[in-house]
Amino acid sequence: MLLPDVLLDAPREEWGREPLLEVYGFGAFVRCLLPVHLSGGMLLTFGTWLSVHPDDLRHAREVWRTADYPSLELDGTLANAIQPWGQAILDAPVRVAVRKADEIPYVVASPHATLGRVIADEWDRDTVLGSLATALPVPIQARVSDDWSVERGAGFTVRLHEESLRFVGPGRTVILDIFGTDRAQTVDEVLATMIEGAPAADGRLTERDGGELRHARWMVAGAQHELYGLVIRPGSMLSVTCVHDDPADHEWALHTWRSVRFHGEV
């Protein structure tokens, strides 16, 4: 978090990236770190801000680069709505303390019910990382909706373009759309309707798993390679379009299509 939430829309001069910040009319803030334990033994550390009393900010300034800094502890409230918990932890009371002399303070405790759990509990990796739109260092199974998920590879950012969800990475794009289907139709009938009149493809692949039907077709369009994938279930369908520059990424496109999972009622 580059700034406390209260300052995001405030008219301002260039405040820089200093870890101690006081803005007239808005308050005093100290930069800090919030570590969160994720499943699989992963530790994710959020950079955030602590809202403090101006007297505490002055004390922090006095000891910041002195031998007394390692003993610094401060009480205040969390100044950012960090996803996926969002507004539930904004303004929650919290204590920070210095763990290492060459690092800014860490969040160490909170009496707040939700923030206390954020600090103490282990959280599902895909749920927490999936709430972040920035590029991730690891792949995750990302929710497209309550019913559908698909793998979001390492290095992909998330964008919403019109009504389509997109994962965008260097030379690769995934476009995701969910459609309702007529339950009176079979999955084969839905597929026949979807591909009717479609242009010729360089390759096709159809796979079945119980009542689920998967179909992919791919082609070259100018300098780009495109795979159009469908995963069809009674009443719902996910469209997965993978666009890539390098022909060697065809296996990645197939893998992404095959990574789709349905979580709704069968």
PDB file of N, CA and C in Angstrom, residues 231-266:
ATOM      1  N   VAL A 231     -16.056 -25.078 -21.450  1.00  0.00           N
ATOM      2  CA  VAL A 231     -16.343 -26.118 -20.466  1.00  0.00           C
ATOM      3  C   VAL A 231     -17.830 -25.993 -20.165  1.00  0.00           C
ATOM      4  N   ILE A 232     -18.600 -27.020 -20.529  1.00  0.00           N
ATOM      5  CA  ILE A 232     -20.062 -26.946 -20.503  1.00  0.00           C
ATOM      6  C   ILE A 232     -20.618 -27.941 -19.492  1.00  0.00           C
ATOM      7  N   ARG A 233     -21.496 -27.427 -18.643  1.00  0.00           N
ATOM      8  CA  ARG A 233     -22.236 -28.257 -17.697  1.00  0.00           C
ATOM      9  C   ARG A 233     -23.710 -27.883 -17.808  1.00  0.00           C
ATOM     10  N   PRO A 234     -24.611 -28.726 -17.355  1.00  0.00           N
ATOM     11  CA  PRO A 234     -26.031 -28.366 -17.419  1.00  0.00           C
ATOM     12  C   PRO A 234     -26.300 -27.038 -16.708  1.00  0.00           C
ATOM     13  N   GLY A 235     -26.773 -26.063 -17.462  1.00  0.00           N
ATOM     14  CA  GLY A 235     -27.139 -24.772 -16.893  1.00  0.00           C
ATOM     15  C   GLY A 235     -26.046 -23.725 -16.874  1.00  0.00           C
ATOM     16  N   SER A 236     -24.785 -24.089 -17.148  1.00  0.00           N
ATOM     17  CA  SER A 236     -23.693 -23.115 -17.060  1.00  0.00           C
ATOM     18  C   SER A 236     -22.539 -23.506 -17.977  1.00  0.00           C
ATOM     19  N   MET A 237     -21.830 -22.491 -18.438  1.00  0.00           N
ATOM     20  CA  MET A 237     -20.704 -22.730 -19.341  1.00  0.00           C
ATOM     21  C   MET A 237     -19.644 -21.651 -19.120  1.00  0.00           C
ATOM     22  N   LEU A 238     -18.379 -22.057 -19.111  1.00  0.00           N
ATOM     23  CA  LEU A 238     -17.266 -21.117 -19.028  1.00  0.00           C
ATOM     24  C   LEU A 238     -16.511 -21.122 -20.351  1.00  0.00           C
ATOM     25  N   SER A 239     -16.331 -19.935 -20.909  1.00  0.00           N
ATOM     26  CA  SER A 239     -15.550 -19.759 -22.127  1.00  0.00           C
ATOM     27  C   SER A 239     -14.149 -19.288 -21.754  1.00  0.00           C
ATOM     28  N   VAL A 240     -13.135 -19.986 -22.277  1.00  0.00           N
ATOM     29  CA  VAL A 240     -11.732 -19.666 -21.998  1.00  0.00           C
ATOM     30  C   VAL A 240     -11.028 -19.403 -23.321  1.00  0.00           C
ATOM     31  N   THR A 241     -10.632 -18.168 -23.552  1.00  0.00           N
ATOM     32  CA  THR A 241      -9.875 -17.818 -24.754  1.00  0.00           C
ATOM     33  C   THR A 241      -8.449 -17.515 -24.362  1.00  0.00           C
ATOM     34  N   CYS A 242      -7.502 -18.257 -24.942  1.00  0.00           N
ATOM     35  CA  CYS A 242      -6.080 -18.049 -24.661  1.00  0.00           C
ATOM     36  C   CYS A 242      -5.414 -17.508 -25.920  1.00  0.00           C
ATOM     37  N   VAL A 243      -4.812 -16.344 -25.795  1.00  0.00           N
ATOM     38  CA  VAL A 243      -4.123 -15.706 -26.916  1.00  0.00           C
ATOM     39  C   VAL A 243      -2.643 -15.629 -26.570  1.00  0.00           C
ATOM     40  N   HIS A 244      -1.777 -16.091 -27.482  1.00  0.00           N
ATOM     41  CA  HIS A 244      -0.345 -16.068 -27.183  1.00  0.00           C
ATOM     42  C   HIS A 244       0.460 -15.783 -28.441  1.00  0.00           C
ATOM     43  N   ASP A 245       1.636 -15.181 -28.254  1.00  0.00           N
ATOM     44  CA  ASP A 245       2.509 -14.819 -29.363  1.00  0.00           C
ATOM     45  C   ASP A 245       3.391 -15.973 -29.815  1.00  0.00           C
ATOM     46  N   ASP A 246       3.877 -16.751 -28.861  1.00  0.00           N
ATOM     47  CA  ASP A 246       4.827 -17.823 -29.144  1.00  0.00           C
ATOM     48  C   ASP A 246       4.072 -19.124 -29.433  1.00  0.00           C
ATOM     49  N   PRO A 247       4.288 -19.750 -30.592  1.00  0.00           N
ATOM     50  CA  PRO A 247       3.592 -21.014 -30.867  1.00  0.00           C
ATOM     51  C   PRO A 247       3.904 -22.100 -29.847  1.00  0.00           C
ATOM     52  N   ALA A 248       5.055 -22.017 -29.183  1.00  0.00           N
ATOM     53  CA  ALA A 248       5.417 -23.005 -28.172  1.00  0.00           C
ATOM     54  C   ALA A 248       4.505 -22.930 -26.948  1.00  0.00           C
ATOM     55  N   ASP A 249       3.714 -21.857 -26.809  1.00  0.00           N
ATOM     56  CA  ASP A 249       2.804 -21.704 -25.674  1.00  0.00           C
ATOM     57  C   ASP A 249       1.478 -22.426 -25.882  1.00  0.00           C
ATOM     58  N   HIS A 250       1.373 -23.202 -26.955  1.00  0.00           N
ATOM     59  CA  HIS A 250       0.134 -23.947 -27.183  1.00  0.00           C
ATOM     60  C   HIS A 250      -0.170 -24.890 -26.017  1.00  0.00           C
ATOM     61  N   GLU A 251       0.857 -25.541 -25.479  1.00  0.00           N
ATOM     62  CA  GLU A 251       0.640 -26.445 -24.343  1.00  0.00           C
ATOM     63  C   GLU A 251       0.165 -25.687 -23.119  1.00  0.00           C
ATOM     64  N   TRP A 252       0.671 -24.459 -22.935  1.00  0.00           N
ATOM     65  CA  TRP A 252       0.181 -23.620 -21.834  1.00  0.00           C
ATOM     66  C   TRP A 252      -1.296 -23.333 -22.020  1.00  0.00           C
ATOM     67  N   ALA A 253      -1.715 -23.022 -23.264  1.00  0.00           N
ATOM     68  CA  ALA A 253      -3.125 -22.722 -23.520  1.00  0.00           C
ATOM     69  C   ALA A 253      -4.006 -23.938 -23.223  1.00  0.00           C
ATOM     70  N   LEU A 254      -3.581 -25.110 -23.653  1.00  0.00           N
ATOM     71  CA  LEU A 254      -4.337 -26.327 -23.365  1.00  0.00           C
ATOM     72  C   LEU A 254      -4.402 -26.581 -21.847  1.00  0.00           C
ATOM     73  N   HIS A 255      -3.279 -26.367 -21.176  1.00  0.00           N
ATOM     74  CA  HIS A 255      -3.239 -26.562 -19.723  1.00  0.00           C
ATOM     75  C   HIS A 255      -4.212 -25.619 -19.016  1.00  0.00           C
ATOM     76  N   THR A 256      -4.261 -24.366 -19.459  1.00  0.00           N
ATOM     77  CA  THR A 256      -5.166 -23.397 -18.841  1.00  0.00           C
ATOM     78  C   THR A 256      -6.615 -23.829 -19.031  1.00  0.00           C
ATOM     79  N   TRP A 257      -6.965 -24.242 -20.239  1.00  0.00           N
ATOM     80  CA  TRP A 257      -8.326 -24.721 -20.506  1.00  0.00           C
ATOM     81  C   TRP A 257      -8.658 -25.936 -19.640  1.00  0.00           C
ATOM     82  N   ARG A 258      -7.729 -26.853 -19.519  1.00  0.00           N
ATOM     83  CA  ARG A 258      -7.978 -28.065 -18.728  1.00  0.00           C
ATOM     84  C   ARG A 258      -7.982 -27.794 -17.229  1.00  0.00           C
ATOM     85  N   SER A 259      -7.464 -26.636 -16.805  1.00  0.00           N
ATOM     86  CA  SER A 259      -7.412 -26.330 -15.367  1.00  0.00           C
ATOM     87  C   SER A 259      -8.744 -25.842 -14.824  1.00  0.00           C
ATOM     88  N   VAL A 260      -9.719 -25.597 -15.700  1.00  0.00           N
ATOM     89  CA  VAL A 260     -11.032 -25.107 -15.259  1.00  0.00           C
ATOM     90  C   VAL A 260     -11.677 -26.111 -14.318  1.00  0.00           C
ATOM     91  N   ARG A 261     -12.223 -25.616 -13.214  1.00  0.00           N
ATOM     92  CA  ARG A 261     -12.929 -26.449 -12.252  1.00  0.00           C
ATOM     93  C   ARG A 261     -14.307 -25.850 -11.952  1.00  0.00           C
ATOM     94  N   PHE A 262     -15.276 -26.740 -11.774  1.00  0.00           N
ATOM     95  CA  PHE A 262     -16.631 -26.329 -11.432  1.00  0.00           C
ATOM     96  C   PHE A 262     -16.876 -26.621  -9.954  1.00  0.00           C
ATOM     97  N   HIS A 263     -17.378 -25.635  -9.207  1.00  0.00           N
ATOM     98  CA  HIS A 263     -17.555 -25.777  -7.761  1.00  0.00           C
ATOM     99  C   HIS A 263     -19.027 -25.696  -7.349  1.00  0.00           C
ATOM    100  N   GLY A 264     -19.916 -25.527  -8.327  1.00  0.00           N
ATOM    101  CA  GLY A 264     -21.327 -25.398  -7.992  1.00  0.00           C
ATOM    102  C   GLY A 264     -21.992 -26.751  -7.792  1.00  0.00           C
ATOM    103  N   GLU A 265     -23.298 -26.694  -7.663  1.00  0.00           N
ATOM    104  CA  GLU A 265     -24.063 -27.929  -7.476  1.00  0.00           C
ATOM    105  C   GLU A 265     -24.145 -28.686  -8.796  1.00  0.00           C
ATOM    106  N   VAL A 266     -23.953 -29.976  -8.739  1.00  0.00           N
ATOM    107  CA  VAL A 266     -23.990 -30.806  -9.934  1.00  0.00           C
ATOM    108  C   VAL A 266     -25.445 -31.011 -10.350  1.00  0.00           C
TER     109      VAL A 266
END
